[in-house]
CSV table of C-alpha atoms in Angstrom, one decimal:
chain,number,residue,atom,x,y,z
A,23,UNK,CA,-20.8,23.8,16.2
A,24,UNK,CA,-20.6,27.0,14.1
A,25,UNK,CA,-20.4,26.7,10.3
A,26,UNK,CA,-18.1,28.8,8.1
A,27,UNK,CA,-18.8,28.8,4.4
A,28,UNK,CA,-15.8,29.5,2.3
A,29,UNK,CA,-17.9,31.7,0.0
A,30,UNK,CA,-18.5,34.1,3.0
A,31,UNK,CA,-14.7,34.7,2.9
A,32,UNK,CA,-14.5,35.5,-0.8
A,33,UNK,CA,-14.2,32.0,-2.4
A,34,UNK,CA,-15.6,31.8,-6.0
A,35,UNK,CA,-16.5,28.4,-7.4
A,36,UNK,CA,-15.6,29.0,-11.0
A,37,UNK,CA,-12.5,26.7,-11.2
A,38,UNK,CA,-10.2,29.6,-11.9
A,39,UNK,CA,-10.3,32.1,-9.0
A,40,UNK,CA,-7.7,31.1,-6.4
A,41,UNK,CA,-9.4,30.5,-3.1
A,42,UNK,CA,-6.4,29.8,-0.8
A,43,UNK,CA,-7.0,32.8,1.4
A,44,UNK,CA,-10.7,32.1,1.7
A,45,UNK,CA,-10.0,28.6,2.9
A,46,UNK,CA,-7.4,29.9,5.4
A,47,UNK,CA,-9.8,32.5,6.7
A,48,UNK,CA,-12.6,30.0,7.2
A,49,UNK,CA,-10.3,27.6,9.1
A,50,UNK,CA,-9.0,30.5,11.2
A,51,UNK,CA,-12.6,31.2,12.1
A,52,UNK,CA,-13.0,27.6,13.3
A,53,UNK,CA,-9.8,27.8,15.3
A,54,UNK,CA,-10.9,31.0,17.0
A,55,UNK,CA,-14.3,29.6,17.8
A,56,UNK,CA,-12.8,26.5,19.4
A,57,UNK,CA,-14.3,24.2,16.8
A,58,UNK,CA,-16.7,24.2,13.9
A,59,UNK,CA,-17.4,23.2,10.3
A,60,UNK,CA,-15.8,24.7,7.1
A,61,UNK,CA,-18.5,24.3,4.4
A,62,UNK,CA,-17.5,23.9,0.7
A,63,UNK,CA,-20.7,24.4,-1.3
A,64,UNK,CA,-21.4,23.3,-4.9
A,65,UNK,CA,-18.8,24.6,-7.4
A,66,UNK,CA,-15.2,24.1,-8.3
A,67,UNK,CA,-12.9,25.9,-5.9
A,68,UNK,CA,-9.3,26.3,-7.1
A,69,UNK,CA,-6.7,26.6,-4.3
A,70,UNK,CA,-3.2,26.1,-3.0
A,71,UNK,CA,-2.4,24.1,0.1
A,72,UNK,CA,-5.1,23.8,2.8
A,73,UNK,CA,-3.9,23.3,6.4
A,74,UNK,CA,-6.5,22.0,8.8
A,75,UNK,CA,-7.0,22.7,12.5
A,76,UNK,CA,-8.3,20.7,15.5
A,77,UNK,CA,-11.9,20.2,16.3
A,78,UNK,CA,-13.0,20.9,12.7
A,79,UNK,CA,-15.0,19.3,10.0
A,80,UNK,CA,-14.3,20.0,6.3
A,81,UNK,CA,-17.7,19.5,4.8
A,82,UNK,CA,-18.0,19.0,1.0
A,83,UNK,CA,-21.5,19.5,-0.2
A,84,UNK,CA,-22.9,17.6,-3.2
A,85,UNK,CA,-21.4,19.1,-6.3
A,86,UNK,CA,-18.4,20.6,-4.5
A,87,UNK,CA,-14.9,20.1,-5.9
A,88,UNK,CA,-11.7,21.3,-4.3
A,89,UNK,CA,-9.3,21.6,-7.2
A,90,UNK,CA,-5.7,22.1,-6.2
A,91,UNK,CA,-3.3,24.3,-8.2
A,92,UNK,CA,-0.3,22.9,-10.1
A,93,UNK,CA,2.0,25.7,-8.9
A,94,UNK,CA,4.8,24.3,-6.8
A,95,UNK,CA,5.2,27.5,-4.8
A,96,UNK,CA,1.6,27.1,-3.4
A,97,UNK,CA,2.9,24.2,-1.3
A,98,UNK,CA,5.6,25.6,1.1
A,99,UNK,CA,7.9,23.0,2.6
A,100,UNK,CA,6.8,21.2,5.8
A,101,UNK,CA,8.5,18.6,7.9
A,102,UNK,CA,6.7,15.3,7.8
A,103,UNK,CA,7.3,11.7,6.7
A,104,UNK,CA,7.8,11.0,3.0
A,105,UNK,CA,7.9,7.4,1.7
A,106,UNK,CA,8.9,6.2,5.1
A,107,UNK,CA,11.6,8.8,6.1
A,108,UNK,CA,11.1,11.9,8.1
A,109,UNK,CA,12.1,14.8,5.8
A,110,UNK,CA,11.3,18.3,4.7
A,111,UNK,CA,9.0,18.0,1.7
A,112,UNK,CA,6.4,20.0,-0.3
A,113,UNK,CA,3.3,20.5,1.8
A,114,UNK,CA,0.6,17.9,1.2
A,115,UNK,CA,-2.2,19.5,-0.7
A,116,UNK,CA,-4.6,18.9,2.2
A,117,UNK,CA,-2.6,18.7,5.4
A,118,UNK,CA,-3.0,18.4,9.1
A,119,UNK,CA,-0.4,17.8,11.8
A,120,UNK,CA,-0.6,17.3,15.6
A,121,UNK,CA,-4.4,17.7,15.5
A,122,UNK,CA,-7.3,16.3,17.5
A,123,UNK,CA,-10.9,15.6,16.3
A,124,UNK,CA,-10.6,16.2,12.5
A,125,UNK,CA,-13.3,15.1,10.0
A,126,UNK,CA,-13.4,15.4,6.2
A,127,UNK,CA,-16.8,14.4,5.0
A,128,UNK,CA,-19.6,15.0,2.4
A,129,UNK,CA,-20.4,14.0,-1.2
A,130,UNK,CA,-18.0,16.2,-3.0
A,131,UNK,CA,-14.6,15.6,-4.6
A,132,UNK,CA,-11.0,16.5,-3.7
A,133,UNK,CA,-8.9,16.7,-6.9
A,134,UNK,CA,-5.1,17.0,-6.9
A,135,UNK,CA,-4.8,18.3,-10.5
A,136,UNK,CA,-1.4,16.7,-10.7
A,137,UNK,CA,-0.2,17.0,-14.3
A,138,UNK,CA,2.6,19.5,-13.6
A,139,UNK,CA,3.9,17.4,-10.8
A,140,UNK,CA,3.9,14.3,-13.0
A,141,UNK,CA,5.6,16.1,-15.9
A,142,UNK,CA,8.4,17.4,-13.7
A,143,UNK,CA,8.8,13.9,-12.2
A,144,UNK,CA,9.2,12.5,-15.7
A,145,UNK,CA,12.0,15.0,-16.3
A,146,UNK,CA,13.6,14.0,-12.9
A,147,UNK,CA,13.5,10.3,-13.8
A,148,UNK,CA,14.9,11.0,-17.3
A,149,UNK,CA,17.8,12.8,-15.7
A,150,UNK,CA,18.9,9.6,-13.9
A,151,UNK,CA,17.3,10.3,-10.5
A,152,UNK,CA,20.6,10.9,-8.8
A,153,UNK,CA,20.7,14.6,-7.9
A,154,UNK,CA,18.4,17.6,-7.8
A,155,UNK,CA,17.7,19.2,-11.2
A,156,UNK,CA,15.6,22.1,-10.1
A,157,UNK,CA,15.7,24.9,-7.5
A,158,UNK,CA,13.0,23.2,-5.3
A,159,UNK,CA,15.0,20.0,-5.2
A,160,UNK,CA,18.2,21.8,-4.4
A,161,UNK,CA,16.5,23.6,-1.5
A,162,UNK,CA,15.1,20.3,-0.1
A,163,UNK,CA,18.4,18.6,-0.5
A,164,UNK,CA,20.0,21.2,1.6
A,165,UNK,CA,17.3,21.0,4.3
A,166,UNK,CA,17.5,17.2,4.3
A,167,UNK,CA,21.3,16.8,4.2
A,168,UNK,CA,22.3,13.6,6.0
A,169,UNK,CA,18.8,12.3,6.3
A,170,UNK,CA,18.3,10.4,3.0
A,171,UNK,CA,21.5,9.6,1.2
A,172,UNK,CA,21.8,6.1,2.6
A,173,UNK,CA,18.1,5.2,2.2
A,174,UNK,CA,16.9,2.9,-0.5
A,175,UNK,CA,15.6,5.1,-3.3
A,176,UNK,CA,12.6,3.1,-4.5
A,177,UNK,CA,10.8,4.7,-7.5
A,178,UNK,CA,9.7,8.0,-6.0
A,179,UNK,CA,12.6,10.2,-6.9
A,180,UNK,CA,14.2,10.4,-3.4
A,181,UNK,CA,17.7,11.2,-4.5
A,182,UNK,CA,16.6,14.0,-6.8
A,183,UNK,CA,14.7,15.5,-3.7
A,184,UNK,CA,11.7,16.5,-5.8
A,185,UNK,CA,9.5,15.2,-3.1
A,186,UNK,CA,6.0,15.2,-4.6
A,187,UNK,CA,3.3,15.6,-1.9
A,188,UNK,CA,0.5,13.3,-1.2
A,189,UNK,CA,-2.9,14.7,-1.9
A,190,UNK,CA,-4.2,14.3,1.6
A,191,UNK,CA,-1.9,13.7,4.6
A,192,UNK,CA,-2.7,13.7,8.3
A,193,UNK,CA,0.3,13.5,10.6
A,194,UNK,CA,0.1,12.6,14.3
A,195,UNK,CA,-3.6,13.2,14.5
A,196,UNK,CA,-6.1,11.6,16.9
A,197,UNK,CA,-9.8,11.0,16.4
A,198,UNK,CA,-9.9,11.2,12.6
A,199,UNK,CA,-12.8,10.6,10.3
A,200,UNK,CA,-12.9,10.5,6.5
A,201,UNK,CA,-16.4,9.9,5.2
A,202,UNK,CA,-18.3,9.9,2.0
A,203,UNK,CA,-16.2,11.9,-0.5
A,204,UNK,CA,-14.1,11.1,-3.7
A,205,UNK,CA,-10.4,11.8,-3.6
A,206,UNK,CA,-8.6,11.6,-6.9
A,207,UNK,CA,-5.6,12.5,-9.1
A,208,UNK,CA,-2.8,12.8,-6.6
A,209,UNK,CA,0.8,14.0,-7.3
A,210,UNK,CA,2.1,11.1,-5.2
A,211,UNK,CA,0.2,8.9,-2.7
A,212,UNK,CA,-3.5,9.7,-2.7
A,213,UNK,CA,-4.3,9.7,1.1
A,214,UNK,CA,-1.6,9.2,3.7
A,215,UNK,CA,-2.3,8.8,7.4
A,216,UNK,CA,0.9,8.8,9.4
A,217,UNK,CA,1.3,8.4,13.2
A,218,UNK,CA,-2.5,8.6,13.6
A,219,UNK,CA,-4.6,7.1,16.4
A,220,UNK,CA,-8.3,6.2,16.3
A,221,UNK,CA,-9.1,6.8,12.7
A,222,UNK,CA,-12.2,5.8,10.7
A,223,UNK,CA,-12.3,5.8,6.9
A,224,UNK,CA,-15.7,5.0,5.6
A,225,UNK,CA,-17.4,5.2,2.2
A,226,UNK,CA,-14.5,7.0,0.5
A,227,UNK,CA,-13.6,6.5,-3.2
A,228,UNK,CA,-9.9,6.6,-4.0
A,229,UNK,CA,-9.0,7.1,-7.7
A,230,UNK,CA,-5.8,7.5,-9.7
A,231,UNK,CA,-5.6,7.0,-13.4
A,232,UNK,CA,-3.4,4.7,-15.4
A,233,UNK,CA,0.2,6.1,-15.5
A,234,UNK,CA,-0.1,7.9,-12.1
A,235,UNK,CA,3.4,7.5,-10.6
A,236,UNK,CA,3.4,6.1,-7.1
A,237,UNK,CA,-0.4,6.5,-7.1
A,238,UNK,CA,-1.3,4.5,-4.0
A,239,UNK,CA,-4.9,4.8,-2.8
A,240,UNK,CA,-4.7,4.8,1.0
A,241,UNK,CA,-1.5,4.4,3.0
A,242,UNK,CA,-1.7,3.7,6.8
A,243,UNK,CA,1.7,4.5,8.1
A,244,UNK,CA,2.6,3.8,11.8
A,245,UNK,CA,-1.0,4.1,12.7
A,246,UNK,CA,-2.9,2.5,15.7
A,247,UNK,CA,-6.6,1.7,15.7
A,248,UNK,CA,-7.8,2.3,12.2
A,249,UNK,CA,-11.2,1.1,10.8
A,250,UNK,CA,-11.6,1.1,7.0
A,251,UNK,CA,-15.0,0.2,5.6
A,252,UNK,CA,-17.2,0.4,2.5
A,253,UNK,CA,-14.5,2.1,0.4
A,254,UNK,CA,-13.8,1.7,-3.3
A,255,UNK,CA,-10.2,1.8,-4.6
A,256,UNK,CA,-9.4,2.3,-8.3
A,257,UNK,CA,-5.7,3.2,-8.5
A,258,UNK,CA,-2.5,2.7,-10.5
A,259,UNK,CA,-0.5,1.4,-7.6
A,260,UNK,CA,-1.3,-0.3,-4.3
A,261,UNK,CA,-4.9,0.1,-3.4
A,262,UNK,CA,-4.5,0.0,0.4
A,263,UNK,CA,-1.0,-0.2,1.9
A,264,UNK,CA,0.1,-0.6,5.5
A,265,UNK,CA,3.5,0.8,6.3
A,266,UNK,CA,5.7,1.8,9.2
A,267,UNK,CA,8.8,3.6,8.1
A,268,UNK,CA,11.8,2.9,5.9
A,269,UNK,CA,14.9,1.2,7.0
A,270,UNK,CA,17.0,2.8,9.8
A,271,UNK,CA,14.7,5.9,10.1
A,272,UNK,CA,11.6,3.8,10.5
A,273,UNK,CA,13.4,1.6,13.0
A,274,UNK,CA,14.5,4.8,14.9
A,275,UNK,CA,10.9,6.0,15.1
A,276,UNK,CA,9.8,2.5,16.1
A,277,UNK,CA,6.0,2.8,15.6
A,278,UNK,CA,4.1,-0.1,14.1
A,279,UNK,CA,0.9,0.0,12.2
A,280,UNK,CA,-1.4,-2.1,14.4
A,281,UNK,CA,-5.0,-2.9,15.4
A,282,UNK,CA,-6.5,-2.3,11.9
A,283,UNK,CA,-9.7,-3.6,10.5
A,284,UNK,CA,-10.5,-3.5,6.7
A,285,UNK,CA,-13.9,-4.6,5.6
A,286,UNK,CA,-16.5,-4.4,2.8
A,287,UNK,CA,-14.1,-2.8,0.3
A,288,UNK,CA,-13.7,-3.1,-3.4
A,289,UNK,CA,-10.2,-3.0,-4.9
A,290,UNK,CA,-9.9,-2.4,-8.7
A,291,UNK,CA,-6.7,-2.6,-10.8
A,292,UNK,CA,-3.5,-1.5,-9.2
A,293,UNK,CA,-0.3,-3.3,-8.2
A,294,UNK,CA,-1.9,-4.9,-5.1
A,295,UNK,CA,-5.2,-5.1,-3.3
A,296,UNK,CA,-4.0,-5.0,0.3
A,297,UNK,CA,-0.2,-4.6,0.6
A,298,UNK,CA,2.2,-4.5,3.6
A,299,UNK,CA,5.6,-2.9,3.1
A,300,UNK,CA,8.0,-2.5,1.6
A,301,UNK,CA,8.6,0.3,4.1
A,302,UNK,CA,7.6,-1.5,7.2
A,303,UNK,CA,10.5,-1.0,9.6
A,304,UNK,CA,8.3,-0.5,12.6
A,305,UNK,CA,6.2,-3.6,11.8
A,306,UNK,CA,2.6,-4.4,10.9
A,307,UNK,CA,0.5,-6.5,13.3
A,308,UNK,CA,-3.0,-7.3,14.5
A,309,UNK,CA,-4.8,-6.7,11.2
A,310,UNK,CA,-8.0,-8.2,9.8
A,311,UNK,CA,-9.2,-7.9,6.2
A,312,UNK,CA,-12.7,-9.3,5.5
A,313,UNK,CA,-15.6,-9.3,3.1
A,314,UNK,CA,-13.7,-7.6,0.2
A,315,UNK,CA,-13.6,-7.9,-3.5
A,316,UNK,CA,-10.4,-7.6,-5.6
A,317,UNK,CA,-10.7,-7.2,-9.4
A,318,UNK,CA,-7.9,-6.9,-11.9
A,319,UNK,CA,-5.0,-6.1,-9.6
A,320,UNK,CA,-1.5,-7.4,-10.2
A,321,UNK,CA,-1.4,-9.0,-6.8
A,322,UNK,CA,-4.1,-9.6,-4.2
A,323,UNK,CA,-2.7,-9.8,-0.7
A,324,UNK,CA,1.0,-8.9,-0.8
A,325,UNK,CA,3.6,-8.7,2.0
A,326,UNK,CA,7.0,-7.5,0.8
A,327,UNK,CA,10.4,-6.7,2.5
A,328,UNK,CA,14.1,-7.6,2.3
A,329,UNK,CA,17.2,-7.7,4.4
A,330,UNK,CA,17.9,-4.3,5.9
A,331,UNK,CA,14.2,-3.2,6.2
A,332,UNK,CA,13.6,-4.6,9.7
A,333,UNK,CA,9.9,-5.4,8.9
A,334,UNK,CA,8.0,-7.8,11.1
A,335,UNK,CA,4.6,-8.7,9.7
A,336,UNK,CA,2.6,-10.8,12.2
A,337,UNK,CA,-0.8,-11.8,13.4
A,338,UNK,CA,-2.7,-11.1,10.2
A,339,UNK,CA,-6.1,-12.6,9.1
A,340,UNK,CA,-7.6,-12.4,5.7
A,341,UNK,CA,-11.2,-13.8,5.4
A,342,UNK,CA,-14.2,-13.9,3.0
A,343,UNK,CA,-12.5,-12.4,0.0
A,344,UNK,CA,-13.3,-12.8,-3.7
A,345,UNK,CA,-10.6,-12.2,-6.3
A,346,UNK,CA,-11.2,-12.0,-10.0
A,347,UNK,CA,-8.5,-11.6,-12.7
A,348,UNK,CA,-5.8,-11.1,-10.1
A,349,UNK,CA,-2.4,-12.1,-11.5
A,350,UNK,CA,-1.1,-13.5,-8.3
A,351,UNK,CA,-3.5,-13.7,-5.3
A,352,UNK,CA,-1.0,-14.3,-2.6
A,353,UNK,CA,2.6,-12.9,-2.3
A,354,UNK,CA,4.8,-13.1,0.8
A,355,UNK,CA,8.3,-12.0,-0.3
A,356,UNK,CA,11.4,-11.3,1.8
A,357,UNK,CA,13.6,-11.0,-1.3
A,358,UNK,CA,11.9,-7.8,-2.7
A,359,UNK,CA,14.0,-6.3,-5.5
A,360,UNK,CA,12.7,-2.7,-5.6
A,361,UNK,CA,15.2,-0.1,-4.2
A,362,UNK,CA,18.2,-2.4,-4.2
A,363,UNK,CA,21.3,-0.5,-5.0
A,364,UNK,CA,24.9,-1.5,-5.9
A,365,UNK,CA,25.7,-1.1,-2.2
A,366,UNK,CA,22.8,-3.4,-1.0
A,367,UNK,CA,22.1,-5.8,-3.8
A,368,UNK,CA,24.6,-8.4,-2.8
A,369,UNK,CA,23.2,-8.7,0.7
A,370,UNK,CA,19.5,-8.5,-0.4
A,371,UNK,CA,19.8,-11.1,-3.1
A,372,UNK,CA,22.2,-13.6,-1.3
A,373,UNK,CA,20.5,-17.0,-1.5
A,374,UNK,CA,22.6,-18.3,1.5
A,375,UNK,CA,21.8,-17.9,5.1
A,376,UNK,CA,23.2,-14.8,6.8
A,377,UNK,CA,23.5,-13.7,10.4
A,378,UNK,CA,20.2,-12.6,11.9
A,379,UNK,CA,20.4,-9.0,13.0
A,380,UNK,CA,17.8,-6.4,14.0
A,381,UNK,CA,17.2,-5.5,10.3
A,382,UNK,CA,16.4,-9.1,9.3
A,383,UNK,CA,12.7,-9.1,8.3
A,384,UNK,CA,10.1,-11.6,9.4
A,385,UNK,CA,6.6,-12.9,8.4
A,386,UNK,CA,4.7,-15.1,10.8
A,387,UNK,CA,1.2,-16.1,12.0
A,388,UNK,CA,-0.7,-15.4,8.8
A,389,UNK,CA,-4.2,-16.9,8.2
A,390,UNK,CA,-6.2,-17.0,5.0
A,391,UNK,CA,-9.8,-18.4,5.0
A,392,UNK,CA,-12.8,-18.5,2.8
A,393,UNK,CA,-11.1,-17.0,-0.3
A,394,UNK,CA,-11.8,-17.6,-3.9
A,395,UNK,CA,-9.5,-16.5,-6.7
A,396,UNK,CA,-10.5,-17.1,-10.4
A,397,UNK,CA,-9.8,-15.7,-13.8
A,398,UNK,CA,-6.6,-14.7,-15.5
A,399,UNK,CA,-4.2,-15.8,-12.7
A,400,UNK,CA,-0.6,-16.3,-13.6
A,401,UNK,CA,0.4,-17.9,-10.3
A,402,UNK,CA,-1.6,-19.1,-7.3
A,403,UNK,CA,0.9,-17.6,-4.9
A,404,UNK,CA,4.6,-17.0,-4.0
A,405,UNK,CA,5.8,-17.6,-0.4
A,406,UNK,CA,9.5,-16.7,-0.3
A,407,UNK,CA,11.2,-16.5,3.1
A,408,UNK,CA,14.9,-16.2,4.0
A,409,UNK,CA,17.1,-19.2,4.7
A,410,UNK,CA,18.0,-17.6,8.1
A,411,UNK,CA,14.4,-16.7,8.8
A,412,UNK,CA,11.7,-18.7,7.0
A,413,UNK,CA,8.1,-17.5,6.7
A,414,UNK,CA,6.4,-19.2,9.7
A,415,UNK,CA,2.9,-20.4,10.6
A,416,UNK,CA,0.8,-19.8,7.5
A,417,UNK,CA,-2.6,-21.4,7.1
A,418,UNK,CA,-4.9,-21.6,4.0
A,419,UNK,CA,-8.3,-22.8,5.0
A,420,UNK,CA,-11.1,-23.2,2.5
A,421,UNK,CA,-9.2,-21.3,-0.2
A,422,UNK,CA,-10.1,-22.0,-3.9
A,423,UNK,CA,-7.6,-20.9,-6.6
A,424,UNK,CA,-8.1,-21.5,-10.3
A,425,UNK,CA,-4.9,-20.7,-12.2
A,426,UNK,CA,-5.3,-19.9,-15.9
A,427,UNK,CA,-2.4,-19.2,-18.3
A,428,UNK,CA,-1.4,-15.7,-19.3
A,429,UNK,CA,-0.4,-14.7,-22.8
A,430,UNK,CA,3.1,-13.9,-21.6
A,431,UNK,CA,5.4,-15.3,-19.0
A,432,UNK,CA,5.1,-13.4,-15.8
A,433,UNK,CA,7.1,-13.1,-12.5
A,434,UNK,CA,4.6,-11.9,-10.0
A,435,UNK,CA,6.6,-11.4,-6.9
A,436,UNK,CA,9.3,-8.8,-7.9
A,437,UNK,CA,11.8,-11.0,-6.0
A,438,UNK,CA,15.3,-12.3,-6.2
A,439,UNK,CA,15.8,-16.1,-6.3
A,440,UNK,CA,12.5,-17.1,-7.9
A,441,UNK,CA,11.9,-18.5,-11.4
A,442,UNK,CA,11.6,-15.8,-14.0
A,443,UNK,CA,8.8,-17.6,-15.8
A,444,UNK,CA,5.9,-18.4,-13.5
A,445,UNK,CA,3.2,-18.7,-16.1
A,446,UNK,CA,0.4,-20.9,-14.9
A,447,UNK,CA,2.3,-21.7,-11.7
A,448,UNK,CA,0.5,-23.1,-8.6
A,449,UNK,CA,1.4,-22.2,-5.1
A,450,UNK,CA,5.3,-21.9,-5.0
A,451,UNK,CA,7.3,-21.5,-1.9
A,452,UNK,CA,10.9,-21.6,-0.5
A,453,UNK,CA,12.0,-21.3,3.1
A,454,UNK,CA,8.6,-21.8,4.7
A,455,UNK,CA,8.1,-23.4,8.1
A,456,UNK,CA,4.8,-24.7,9.4
A,457,UNK,CA,2.5,-24.3,6.4
A,458,UNK,CA,-1.0,-25.8,6.6
A,459,UNK,CA,-3.4,-26.1,3.6
A,460,UNK,CA,-6.8,-27.6,4.4
A,461,UNK,CA,-10.2,-27.9,2.9
A,462,UNK,CA,-8.9,-26.1,-0.2
A,463,UNK,CA,-8.7,-26.5,-4.0
A,464,UNK,CA,-5.9,-25.5,-6.4
A,465,UNK,CA,-6.4,-25.9,-10.2
A,466,UNK,CA,-3.4,-25.3,-12.5
A,467,UNK,CA,-2.7,-25.4,-16.2
A,468,UNK,CA,0.6,-27.3,-16.8
A,469,UNK,CA,2.6,-27.1,-13.6
A,470,UNK,CA,2.5,-28.5,-10.1
A,471,UNK,CA,-0.4,-27.3,-8.0
A,472,UNK,CA,2.0,-27.0,-5.0
A,473,UNK,CA,5.8,-26.6,-5.4
A,474,UNK,CA,7.9,-26.2,-2.3
A,475,UNK,CA,11.7,-26.0,-1.7
A,476,UNK,CA,13.9,-25.9,1.4
A,477,UNK,CA,10.9,-26.0,3.8
A,478,UNK,CA,9.7,-27.7,6.9
A,479,UNK,CA,6.5,-28.9,8.7
A,480,UNK,CA,4.1,-29.0,5.8
A,481,UNK,CA,0.5,-30.3,6.2
A,482,UNK,CA,-2.0,-30.8,3.4
A,483,UNK,CA,-5.4,-32.0,4.5
A,484,UNK,CA,-8.6,-32.5,2.6
A,485,UNK,CA,-7.4,-30.5,-0.4
A,486,UNK,CA,-8.1,-31.1,-4.1
A,487,UNK,CA,-5.2,-30.6,-6.5
A,488,UNK,CA,-6.1,-30.5,-10.2
A,489,UNK,CA,-3.9,-30.1,-13.3
A,490,UNK,CA,-5.0,-29.6,-16.8
A,491,UNK,CA,-1.8,-31.5,-17.9
A,492,UNK,CA,-2.2,-35.1,-16.8
A,493,UNK,CA,1.5,-35.6,-16.8
A,494,UNK,CA,2.2,-32.8,-14.3
A,495,UNK,CA,3.1,-33.7,-10.8
A,496,UNK,CA,0.4,-32.3,-8.4
A,497,UNK,CA,2.9,-31.8,-5.5
A,498,UNK,CA,6.6,-31.2,-6.0
A,499,UNK,CA,8.8,-31.1,-2.9
A,500,UNK,CA,12.5,-30.4,-2.9
A,501,UNK,CA,14.4,-30.7,0.3
A,502,UNK,CA,11.2,-30.5,2.4
A,503,UNK,CA,11.0,-32.2,5.8
A,504,UNK,CA,8.2,-33.3,8.1
A,505,UNK,CA,5.4,-33.5,5.5
A,506,UNK,CA,1.9,-34.8,6.3
A,507,UNK,CA,-0.4,-35.2,3.3
A,508,UNK,CA,-3.8,-36.6,4.3
A,509,UNK,CA,-7.1,-37.1,2.5
A,510,UNK,CA,-6.1,-35.1,-0.6
A,511,UNK,CA,-7.2,-35.7,-4.2
A,512,UNK,CA,-5.3,-35.3,-7.4
A,513,UNK,CA,-7.1,-35.4,-10.7
A,514,UNK,CA,-6.9,-33.8,-14.2
A,515,UNK,CA,-8.9,-30.6,-14.4
A,516,UNK,CA,-11.9,-30.7,-16.7
């Protein structure tokens, strides 16, 4: 395949000269040749939006940095999916749509240079996040009229229509490979694969600093057949999130994220290590996560949804994982609070059973095995189903959790209808059906190792339950039926 160096088209790697036209010319050369490689040599290449083509490799040589501009007009509006809803938005900084055979590789860096985006977002949020406050937002609101007004807002500024772009987005692409580079400092999500099929993400480092708003690492959104391996995540939000559209629009599209393997990855900091939802209207299924390390994140494995979001999370396996200083290793939450409005709050937070409809979420067939979680853990886990649709068929096998107290009380699930103070809590659940815990160990500070409410079909086998407070009850059950506790041990922790 023919190689096209951007410097042959006038690019200068001084970090100041704008190279947008040079990138475009090199990519046009690949397109005319029927395929090829765009080479980015060592240097800092300052540019506006880059739009890829089919049958191309973007090769970043060692010492190469693509530094994107902070000028909003460099990112003309495109139609894509933004935070789970199909909308017009600012062009992603590095973008491809409806492509085949696309590779981004090499030992260089892709940098979003996002400060101007973040500064404007701060002004949007200070305004109340209820209507556009700038010309770009007003133009997008006009283009998107009727598409977003009834959608949960979340924290991204949807109602103000200042739709910050992800740093990298590939939309409806097939045969995708991301390999070897660093991608950092994104205006919004770092790297977003949406509607992609047969994608490999290998040896990529995803970085966003403290304070980066909505700074997810990698978002797999309505994708099928994705392999993620040997990656490092150091982000300010979810490290790796699996999504499939928001509310009614996601249900309309109806594409799940499925058939995904995640292995040999390290997750640092962030709101969650591996997260599913909250925009999961198309469902997430057939996912394995194995041989990973989570350090210092707020949550480890997190599934989140609520009434109205349609999500079905099913057939998920998490194995051979080490967590250190993760505040809550396991969260499965169908009472998620974020995005609730005056219109929806009463429905989302209702503790009573409601009629099951298409948009009632579900979590089922979840397996955790060979997992160790130690360090500054506020709660072992939160399993919170709905009274009309409990979380079903969950297994913990050879799972070791050592809960240590935090300095402050902490509510790890961002959920309605849970205790506000879960400091040093064990495994806490409500509306869970068919829960099995075997060959495991849970050590807590001054609370019950396992506390369950309004649940059914609970089996504890060959599990050690330790409390640092000898007066604490190891297992606390409230309105729980069909319980089998066999060959378990309770003793004070040393």
